Structure formats: C-alpha cells, structure tokens
PDB file of C-alpha atoms in Angstrom:
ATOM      1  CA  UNK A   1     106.470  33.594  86.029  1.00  0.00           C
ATOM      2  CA  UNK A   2     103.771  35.603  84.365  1.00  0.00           C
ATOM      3  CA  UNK A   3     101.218  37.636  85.873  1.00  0.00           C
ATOM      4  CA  UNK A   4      97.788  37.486  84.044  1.00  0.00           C
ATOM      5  CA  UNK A   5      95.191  40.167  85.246  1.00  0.00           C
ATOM      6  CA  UNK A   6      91.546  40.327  83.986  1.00  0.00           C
ATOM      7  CA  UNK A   7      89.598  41.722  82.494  1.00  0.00           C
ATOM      8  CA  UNK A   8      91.654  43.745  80.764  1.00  0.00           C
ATOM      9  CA  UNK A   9      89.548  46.760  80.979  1.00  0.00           C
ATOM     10  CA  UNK A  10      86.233  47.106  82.465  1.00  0.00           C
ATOM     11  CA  UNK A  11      83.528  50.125  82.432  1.00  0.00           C
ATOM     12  CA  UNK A  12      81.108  50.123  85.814  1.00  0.00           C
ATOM     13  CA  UNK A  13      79.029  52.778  87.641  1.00  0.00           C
ATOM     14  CA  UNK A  14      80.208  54.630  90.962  1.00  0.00           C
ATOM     15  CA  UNK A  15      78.880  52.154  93.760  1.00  0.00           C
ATOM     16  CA  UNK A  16      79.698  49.002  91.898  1.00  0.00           C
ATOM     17  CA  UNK A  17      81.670  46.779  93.695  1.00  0.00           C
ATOM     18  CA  UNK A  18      84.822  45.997  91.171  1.00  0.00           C
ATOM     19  CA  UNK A  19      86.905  42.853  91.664  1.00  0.00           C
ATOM     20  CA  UNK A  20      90.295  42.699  89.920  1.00  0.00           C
ATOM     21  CA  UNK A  21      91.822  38.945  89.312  1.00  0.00           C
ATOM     22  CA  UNK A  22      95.755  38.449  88.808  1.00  0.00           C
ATOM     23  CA  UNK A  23      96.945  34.747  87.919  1.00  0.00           C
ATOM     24  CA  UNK A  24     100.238  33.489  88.023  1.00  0.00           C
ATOM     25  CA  UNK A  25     101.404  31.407  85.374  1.00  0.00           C
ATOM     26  CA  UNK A  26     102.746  28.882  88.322  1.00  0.00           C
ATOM     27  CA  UNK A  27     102.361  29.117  92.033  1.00  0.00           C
ATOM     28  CA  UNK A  28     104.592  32.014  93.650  1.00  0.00           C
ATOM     29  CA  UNK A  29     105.918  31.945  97.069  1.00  0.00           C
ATOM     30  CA  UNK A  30     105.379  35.560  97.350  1.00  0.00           C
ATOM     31  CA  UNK A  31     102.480  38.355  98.007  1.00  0.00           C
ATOM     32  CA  UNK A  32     101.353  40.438  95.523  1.00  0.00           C
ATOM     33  CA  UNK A  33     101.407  44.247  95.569  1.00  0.00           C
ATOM     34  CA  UNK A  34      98.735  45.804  93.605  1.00  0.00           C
ATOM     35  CA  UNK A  35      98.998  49.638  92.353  1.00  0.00           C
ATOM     36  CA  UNK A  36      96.704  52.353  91.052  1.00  0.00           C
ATOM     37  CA  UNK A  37      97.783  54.697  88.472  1.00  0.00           C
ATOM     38  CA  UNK A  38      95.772  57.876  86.966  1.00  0.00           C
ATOM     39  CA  UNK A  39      97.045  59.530  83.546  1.00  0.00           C
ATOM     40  CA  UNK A  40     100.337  61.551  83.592  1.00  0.00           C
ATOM     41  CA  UNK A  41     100.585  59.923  87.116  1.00  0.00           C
ATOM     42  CA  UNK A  42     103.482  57.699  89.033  1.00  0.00           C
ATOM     43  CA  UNK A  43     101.748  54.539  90.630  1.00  0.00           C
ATOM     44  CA  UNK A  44     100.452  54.379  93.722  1.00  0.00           C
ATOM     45  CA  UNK A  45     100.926  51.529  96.491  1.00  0.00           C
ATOM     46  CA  UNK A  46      96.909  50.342  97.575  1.00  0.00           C
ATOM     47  CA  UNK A  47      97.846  46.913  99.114  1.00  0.00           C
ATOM     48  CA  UNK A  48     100.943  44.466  99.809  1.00  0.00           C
ATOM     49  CA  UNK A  49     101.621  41.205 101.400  1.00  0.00           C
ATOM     50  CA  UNK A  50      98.266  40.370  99.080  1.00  0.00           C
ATOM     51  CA  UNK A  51      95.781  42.043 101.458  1.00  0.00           C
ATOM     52  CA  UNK A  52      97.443  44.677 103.875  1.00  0.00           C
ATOM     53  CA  UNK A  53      96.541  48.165 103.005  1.00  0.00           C
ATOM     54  CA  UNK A  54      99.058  50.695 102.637  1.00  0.00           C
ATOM     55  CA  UNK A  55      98.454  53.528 105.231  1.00  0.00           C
ATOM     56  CA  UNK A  56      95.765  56.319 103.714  1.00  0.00           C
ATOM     57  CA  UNK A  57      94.300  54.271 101.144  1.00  0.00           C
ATOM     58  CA  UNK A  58      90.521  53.889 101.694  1.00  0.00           C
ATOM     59  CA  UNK A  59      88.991  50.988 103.155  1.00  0.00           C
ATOM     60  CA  UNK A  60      86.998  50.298 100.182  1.00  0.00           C
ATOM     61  CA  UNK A  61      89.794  48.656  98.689  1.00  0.00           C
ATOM     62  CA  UNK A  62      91.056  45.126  99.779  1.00  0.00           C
ATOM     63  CA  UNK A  63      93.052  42.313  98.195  1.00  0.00           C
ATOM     64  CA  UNK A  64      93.427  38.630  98.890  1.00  0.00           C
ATOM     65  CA  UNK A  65      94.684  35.479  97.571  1.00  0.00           C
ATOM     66  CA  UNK A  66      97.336  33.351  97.394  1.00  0.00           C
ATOM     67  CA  UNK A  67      99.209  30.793  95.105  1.00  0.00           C
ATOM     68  CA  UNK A  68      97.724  31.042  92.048  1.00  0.00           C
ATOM     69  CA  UNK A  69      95.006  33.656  92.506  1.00  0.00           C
ATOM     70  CA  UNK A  70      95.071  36.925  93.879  1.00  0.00           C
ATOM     71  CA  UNK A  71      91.882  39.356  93.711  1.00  0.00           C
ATOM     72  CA  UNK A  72      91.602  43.263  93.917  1.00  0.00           C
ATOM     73  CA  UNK A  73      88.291  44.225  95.272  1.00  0.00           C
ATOM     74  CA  UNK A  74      86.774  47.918  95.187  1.00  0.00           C
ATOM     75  CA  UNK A  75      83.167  47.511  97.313  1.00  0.00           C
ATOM     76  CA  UNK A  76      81.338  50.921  96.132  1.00  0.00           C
ATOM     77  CA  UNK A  77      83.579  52.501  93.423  1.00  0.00           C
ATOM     78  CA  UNK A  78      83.963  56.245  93.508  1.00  0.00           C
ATOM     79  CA  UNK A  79      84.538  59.008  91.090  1.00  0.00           C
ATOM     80  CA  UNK A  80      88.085  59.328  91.764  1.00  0.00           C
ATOM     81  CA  UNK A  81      89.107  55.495  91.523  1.00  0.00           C
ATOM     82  CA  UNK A  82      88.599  55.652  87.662  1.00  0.00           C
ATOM     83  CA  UNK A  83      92.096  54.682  86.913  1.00  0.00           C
ATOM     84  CA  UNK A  84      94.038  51.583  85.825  1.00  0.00           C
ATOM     85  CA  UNK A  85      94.974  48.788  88.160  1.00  0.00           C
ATOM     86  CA  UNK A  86      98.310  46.734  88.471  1.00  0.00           C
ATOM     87  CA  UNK A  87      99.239  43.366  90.064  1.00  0.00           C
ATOM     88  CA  UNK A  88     103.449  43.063  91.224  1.00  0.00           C
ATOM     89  CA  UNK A  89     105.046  40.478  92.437  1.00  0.00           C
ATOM     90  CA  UNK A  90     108.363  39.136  93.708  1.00  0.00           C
ATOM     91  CA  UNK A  91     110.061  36.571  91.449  1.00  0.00           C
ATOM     92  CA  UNK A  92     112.940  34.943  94.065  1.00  0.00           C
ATOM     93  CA  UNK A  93     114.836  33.324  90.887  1.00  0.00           C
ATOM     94  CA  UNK A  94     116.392  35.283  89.318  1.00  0.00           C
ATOM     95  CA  UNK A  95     115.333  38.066  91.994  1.00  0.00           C
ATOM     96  CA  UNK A  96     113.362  39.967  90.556  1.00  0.00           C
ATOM     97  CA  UNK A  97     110.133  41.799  89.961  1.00  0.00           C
ATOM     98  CA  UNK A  98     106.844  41.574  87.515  1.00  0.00           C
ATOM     99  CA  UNK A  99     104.000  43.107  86.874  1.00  0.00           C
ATOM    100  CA  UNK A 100     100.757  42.170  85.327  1.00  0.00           C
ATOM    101  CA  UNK A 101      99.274  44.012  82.012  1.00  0.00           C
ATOM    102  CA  UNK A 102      96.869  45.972  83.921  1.00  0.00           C
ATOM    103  CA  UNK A 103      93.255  47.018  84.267  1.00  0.00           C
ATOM    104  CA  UNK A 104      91.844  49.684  83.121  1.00  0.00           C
ATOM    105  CA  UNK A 105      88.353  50.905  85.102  1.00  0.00           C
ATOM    106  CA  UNK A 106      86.292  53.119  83.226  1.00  0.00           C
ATOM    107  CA  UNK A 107      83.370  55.064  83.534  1.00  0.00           C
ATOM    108  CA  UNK A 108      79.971  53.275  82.336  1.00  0.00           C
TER     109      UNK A 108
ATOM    110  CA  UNK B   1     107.973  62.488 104.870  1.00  0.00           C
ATOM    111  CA  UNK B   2     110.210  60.370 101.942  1.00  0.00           C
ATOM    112  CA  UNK B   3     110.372  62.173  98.366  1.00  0.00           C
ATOM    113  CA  UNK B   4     111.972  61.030  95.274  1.00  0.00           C
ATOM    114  CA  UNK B   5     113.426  63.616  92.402  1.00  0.00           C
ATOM    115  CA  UNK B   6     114.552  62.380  89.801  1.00  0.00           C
ATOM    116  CA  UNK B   7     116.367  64.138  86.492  1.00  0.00           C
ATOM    117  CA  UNK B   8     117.913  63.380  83.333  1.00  0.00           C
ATOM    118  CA  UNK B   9     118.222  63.592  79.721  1.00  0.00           C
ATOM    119  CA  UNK B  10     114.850  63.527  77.636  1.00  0.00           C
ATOM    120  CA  UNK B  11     115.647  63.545  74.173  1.00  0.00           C
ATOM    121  CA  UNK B  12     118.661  60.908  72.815  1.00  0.00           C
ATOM    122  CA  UNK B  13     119.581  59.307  69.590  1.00  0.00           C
ATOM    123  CA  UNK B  14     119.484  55.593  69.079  1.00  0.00           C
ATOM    124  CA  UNK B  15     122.715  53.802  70.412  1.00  0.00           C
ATOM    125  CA  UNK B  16     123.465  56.939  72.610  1.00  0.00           C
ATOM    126  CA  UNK B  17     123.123  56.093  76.403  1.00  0.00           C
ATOM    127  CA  UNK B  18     120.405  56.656  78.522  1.00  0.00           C
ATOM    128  CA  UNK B  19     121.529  58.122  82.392  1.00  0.00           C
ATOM    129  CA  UNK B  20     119.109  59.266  84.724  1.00  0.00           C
ATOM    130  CA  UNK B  21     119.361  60.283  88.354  1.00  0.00           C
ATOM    131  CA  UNK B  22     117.071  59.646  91.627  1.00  0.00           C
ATOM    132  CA  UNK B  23     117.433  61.538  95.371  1.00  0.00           C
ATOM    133  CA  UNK B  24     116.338  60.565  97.864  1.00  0.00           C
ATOM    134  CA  UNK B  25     115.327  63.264 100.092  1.00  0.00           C
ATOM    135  CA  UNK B  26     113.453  63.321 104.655  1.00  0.00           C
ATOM    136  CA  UNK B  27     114.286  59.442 104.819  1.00  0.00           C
ATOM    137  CA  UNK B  28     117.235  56.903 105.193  1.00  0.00           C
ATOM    138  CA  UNK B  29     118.959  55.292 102.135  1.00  0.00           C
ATOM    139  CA  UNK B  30     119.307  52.061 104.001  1.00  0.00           C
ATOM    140  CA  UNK B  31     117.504  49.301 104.357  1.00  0.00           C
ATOM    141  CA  UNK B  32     115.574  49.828 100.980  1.00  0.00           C
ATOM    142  CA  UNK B  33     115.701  48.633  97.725  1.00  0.00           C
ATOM    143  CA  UNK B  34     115.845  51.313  95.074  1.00  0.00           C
ATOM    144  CA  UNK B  35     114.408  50.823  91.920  1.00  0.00           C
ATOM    145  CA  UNK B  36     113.783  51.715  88.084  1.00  0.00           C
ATOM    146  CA  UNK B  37     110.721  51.134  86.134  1.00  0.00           C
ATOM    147  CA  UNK B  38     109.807  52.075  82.907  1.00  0.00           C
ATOM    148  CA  UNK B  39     106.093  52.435  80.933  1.00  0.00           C
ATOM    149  CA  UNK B  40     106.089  52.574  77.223  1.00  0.00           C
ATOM    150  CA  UNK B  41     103.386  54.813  75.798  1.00  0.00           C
ATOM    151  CA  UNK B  42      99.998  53.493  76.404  1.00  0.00           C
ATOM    152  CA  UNK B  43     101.793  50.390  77.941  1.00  0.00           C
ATOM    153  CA  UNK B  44     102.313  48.348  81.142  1.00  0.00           C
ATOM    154  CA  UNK B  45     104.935  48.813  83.931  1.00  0.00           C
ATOM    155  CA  UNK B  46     108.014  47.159  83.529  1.00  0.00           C
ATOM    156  CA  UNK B  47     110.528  46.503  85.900  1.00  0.00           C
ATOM    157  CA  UNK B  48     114.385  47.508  84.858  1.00  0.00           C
ATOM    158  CA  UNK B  49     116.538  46.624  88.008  1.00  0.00           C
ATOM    159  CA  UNK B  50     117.342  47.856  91.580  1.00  0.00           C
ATOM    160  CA  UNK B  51     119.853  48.468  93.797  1.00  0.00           C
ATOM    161  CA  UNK B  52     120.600  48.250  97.687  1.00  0.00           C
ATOM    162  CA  UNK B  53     122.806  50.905  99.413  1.00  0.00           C
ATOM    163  CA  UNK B  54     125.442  48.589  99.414  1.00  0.00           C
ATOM    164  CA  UNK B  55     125.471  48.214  95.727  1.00  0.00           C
ATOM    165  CA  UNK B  56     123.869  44.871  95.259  1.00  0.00           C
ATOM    166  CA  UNK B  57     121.860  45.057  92.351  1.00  0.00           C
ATOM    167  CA  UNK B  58     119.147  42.542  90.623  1.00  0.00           C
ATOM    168  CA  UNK B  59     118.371  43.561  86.847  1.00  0.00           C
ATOM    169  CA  UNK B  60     115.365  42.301  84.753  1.00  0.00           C
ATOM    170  CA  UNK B  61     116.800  39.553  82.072  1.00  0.00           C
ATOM    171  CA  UNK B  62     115.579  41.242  79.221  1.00  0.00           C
ATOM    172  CA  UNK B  63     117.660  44.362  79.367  1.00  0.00           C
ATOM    173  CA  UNK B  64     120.633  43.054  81.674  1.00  0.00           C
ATOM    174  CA  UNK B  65     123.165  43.213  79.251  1.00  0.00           C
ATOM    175  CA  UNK B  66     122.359  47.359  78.530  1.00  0.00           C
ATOM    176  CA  UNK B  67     121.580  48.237  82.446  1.00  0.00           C
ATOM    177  CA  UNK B  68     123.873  49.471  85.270  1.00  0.00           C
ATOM    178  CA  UNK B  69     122.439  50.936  88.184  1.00  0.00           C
ATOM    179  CA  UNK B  70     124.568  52.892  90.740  1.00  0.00           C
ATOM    180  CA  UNK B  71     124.291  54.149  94.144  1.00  0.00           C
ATOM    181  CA  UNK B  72     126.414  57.409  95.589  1.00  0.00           C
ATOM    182  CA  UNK B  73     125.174  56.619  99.266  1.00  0.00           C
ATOM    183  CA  UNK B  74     127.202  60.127  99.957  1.00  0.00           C
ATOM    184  CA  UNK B  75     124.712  62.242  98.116  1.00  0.00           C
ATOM    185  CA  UNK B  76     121.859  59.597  98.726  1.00  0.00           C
ATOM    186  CA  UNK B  77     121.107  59.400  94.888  1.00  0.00           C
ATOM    187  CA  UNK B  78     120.952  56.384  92.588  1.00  0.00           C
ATOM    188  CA  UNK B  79     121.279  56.253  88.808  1.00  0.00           C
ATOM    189  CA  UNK B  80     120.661  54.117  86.233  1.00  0.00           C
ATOM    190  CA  UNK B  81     122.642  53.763  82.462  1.00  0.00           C
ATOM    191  CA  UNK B  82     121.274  52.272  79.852  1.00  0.00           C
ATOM    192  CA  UNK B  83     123.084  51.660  76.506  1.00  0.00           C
ATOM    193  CA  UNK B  84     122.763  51.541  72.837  1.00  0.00           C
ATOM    194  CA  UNK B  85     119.216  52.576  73.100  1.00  0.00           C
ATOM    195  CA  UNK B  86     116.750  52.088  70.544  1.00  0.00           C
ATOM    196  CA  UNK B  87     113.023  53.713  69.697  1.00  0.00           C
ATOM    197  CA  UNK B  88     112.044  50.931  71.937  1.00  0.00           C
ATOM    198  CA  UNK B  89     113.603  52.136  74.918  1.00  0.00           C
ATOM    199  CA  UNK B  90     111.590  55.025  74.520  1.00  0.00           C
ATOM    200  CA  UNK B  91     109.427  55.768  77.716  1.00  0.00           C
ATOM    201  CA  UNK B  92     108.661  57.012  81.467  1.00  0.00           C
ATOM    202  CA  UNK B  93     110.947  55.941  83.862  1.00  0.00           C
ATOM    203  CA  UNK B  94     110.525  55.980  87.288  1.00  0.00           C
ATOM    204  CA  UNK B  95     112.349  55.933  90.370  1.00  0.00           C
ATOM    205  CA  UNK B  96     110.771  54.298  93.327  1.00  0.00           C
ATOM    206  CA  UNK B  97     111.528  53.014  96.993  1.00  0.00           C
ATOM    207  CA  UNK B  98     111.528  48.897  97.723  1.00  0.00           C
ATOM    208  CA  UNK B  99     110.649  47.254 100.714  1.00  0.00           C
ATOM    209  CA  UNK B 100     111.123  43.150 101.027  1.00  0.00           C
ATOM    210  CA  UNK B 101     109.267  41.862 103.843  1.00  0.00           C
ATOM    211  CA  UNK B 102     108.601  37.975 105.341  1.00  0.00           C
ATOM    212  CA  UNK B 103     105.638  36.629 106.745  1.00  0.00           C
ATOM    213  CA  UNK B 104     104.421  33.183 105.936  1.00  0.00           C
ATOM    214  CA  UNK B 105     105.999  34.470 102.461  1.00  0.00           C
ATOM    215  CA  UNK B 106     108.054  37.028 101.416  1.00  0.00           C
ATOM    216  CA  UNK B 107     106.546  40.806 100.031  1.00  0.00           C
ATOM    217  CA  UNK B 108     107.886  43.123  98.263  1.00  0.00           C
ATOM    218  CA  UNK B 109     106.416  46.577  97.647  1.00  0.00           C
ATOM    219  CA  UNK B 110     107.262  49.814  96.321  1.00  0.00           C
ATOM    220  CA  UNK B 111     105.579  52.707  98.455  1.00  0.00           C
ATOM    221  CA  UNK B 112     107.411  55.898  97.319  1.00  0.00           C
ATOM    222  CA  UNK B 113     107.852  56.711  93.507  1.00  0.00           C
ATOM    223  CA  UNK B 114     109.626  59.642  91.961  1.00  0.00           C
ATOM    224  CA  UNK B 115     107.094  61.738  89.079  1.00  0.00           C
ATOM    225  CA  UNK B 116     108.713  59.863  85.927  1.00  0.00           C
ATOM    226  CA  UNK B 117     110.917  61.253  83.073  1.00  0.00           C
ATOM    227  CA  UNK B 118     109.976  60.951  79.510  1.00  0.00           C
ATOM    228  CA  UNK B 119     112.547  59.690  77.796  1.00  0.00           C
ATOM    229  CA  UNK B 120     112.510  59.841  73.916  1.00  0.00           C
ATOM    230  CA  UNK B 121     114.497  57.944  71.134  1.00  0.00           C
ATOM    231  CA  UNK B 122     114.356  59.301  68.181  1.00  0.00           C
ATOM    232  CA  UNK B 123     116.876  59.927  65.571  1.00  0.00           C
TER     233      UNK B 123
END
C-alpha cells in the first residue's frame, strides 16, 4: 500500500489555516500517524490513531480521516511550524510500516 | 522521561557492513516496538525494520535480505546490521520507540526518536 500526500510542497502566510491530504493506494485498516520534521532534526510525533494528539503538541494541529483519506490540518500557522510534514501508517501484511513522500510548508 | 542514543560507524566502503547501536535510557524496554528508519539526503523517511524485546522482528521487503536487527534486553540496546552496502545506503538513520495500539483499528506510532547518524558510502 502506498501513501500519497499532497501537495507536495506548499508556501502560505503565518495564520493560514494549512490542510495536509494523505491517500492510500487501497483502503487500510489502520490509523495514520503524521510527523513534523525541521532541518538537521529527528521527526516528531503530532497525531496518531488519525486524530489523537500526542501530549504537548499545540491544539492548532488536528488530523482526521479514515479509509482512503486522511487530512492534516494546521488552523493559524505559526512561525515555528515551517517544516515538512509526514503521513505513517501500519501495513498488517507483511507487518510493516510506510510513510508518505512528505510536505514541505514554506514561508510565502 | 524516555531518551534514545544511538552510535555507530559514519564513514564505510561499499560492500562493508553497516552496524549501528540504540539505548534506551528512564523507560522500560518492554512492551515497545523498536525501530530503524533511514532518510536519504533531501529524501523521505523510510522504514528499515523493528524489533520487540523478545526478538521478533518485521523488516521492510526491500532491504530484508541485507537487514538484521538485534536486541541485548540486558543492556537495553538494539542494533541493526546492514550488509554489502552501496552509495545508496547512504543516509540518516534513526532509532525510534513503537507503540501498536487497537481501537476500532489498529495504530501504530513512533513517539520517541534517537538524533540520527549520518551514515556515508563512499569508496
């Protein structure tokens, strides 16, 4: 199963609201994770189980979806979420995981 | 609070094997997946392969036949070997901590990760 995330890269303002899409090739029977990551920088968890948000992240950031579809949403985009954006999820066979090809949020 | 630190060789020659260690340091080894990921330069995440403190271990297809991960559940480290590398293999690798969860559908998340290791191939 392949994970499909657009756009690719997108430039926006700070207090944009930013929404993130990741497509599955076919439907999974799993959540997706999604993960931030800043240059020179591990990931970071934001959300899993689609829409649950890891403890400390902001609430500006959500998630939801299933199936197919699976959104990343950013309501008023700050300085410090420039970054790019990844989409994870559980293949059960084989077990496994993928990601998606990322986003990348820049500065307009 | 749960850290990973991870070490190993940075510079190898193609066909040499790639080994690289994680700890696990303030938080149990069981009842996690631990995991390896790797991020060409300027590239995506890709997943290599994880291990349980048992020793069950789930690799990614593509590199299955060159991957063994390891746990020492003594020391509370994992490790993973990868053989008869190529400039292709060249990359940061991570370390990171799994958890699989079930709702109406299974998660799966990884919530700690160690700070990467370049890794470089080059003859």
């Amino acid at each position: 199963i392949q994970l499909t995330q657009s756009p690719s890269s997108l430039s926006a303002s700070v207090g944009d609201r930013v929404t993130i899409t990741c497509r599955a090739s076919q439907g999974i029977s799993s959540y997706l994770a999604w993960y931030q990551q800043k240059p020179g920088k591990a990931p970071k968890l934001l959300i899993y189980a689609a829409s649950t948000l890891q403890s400390g992240v902001p609430s500006r950031f959500s998630g939801s979806g299933s199936g197919t579809d699976f959104t990343l949403t950013i309501s008023s985009l700050q300085p410090e979420d420039f970054a790019t954006y990844y989409c994870q999820q559980l293949n059960s066979y084989p077990r496994g995981l993928t990601f998606g090809g990322g986003t990348k949020v820049e500065i307009k | 609070q749960v850290q990973l630190q991870q070490w190993g060789a940075g510079l190898l020659k193609p066909s040499e094997t790639l080994s690289l260690t994680c700890a696990v340091y303030g938080g149990s080894f069981s009842g996690y997946y631990w995991s390896w990921i790797r991020q060409p330069p300027g590239k995506g995440l890709e997943w290599i392969g994880e291990i349980n403190h048992s020793g069950s271990t789930n690799y990614n297809p593509s590199l299955k036949s060159r991957v063994t991960i390891s746990v020492d559940t003594s020391k509370n480290q994992f490790s993973l070997k990868l053989s008869s590398v190529t400039a292709a293999d060249t990359a940061v690798y991570y370390c990171a901590r799994g958890l699989l969860g079930l709702r109406a559908a299974y998660y799966y998340y990884m919530d700690v990760w160690g700070k990467g290791t370049t890794v470089t191939v080059s003859s």
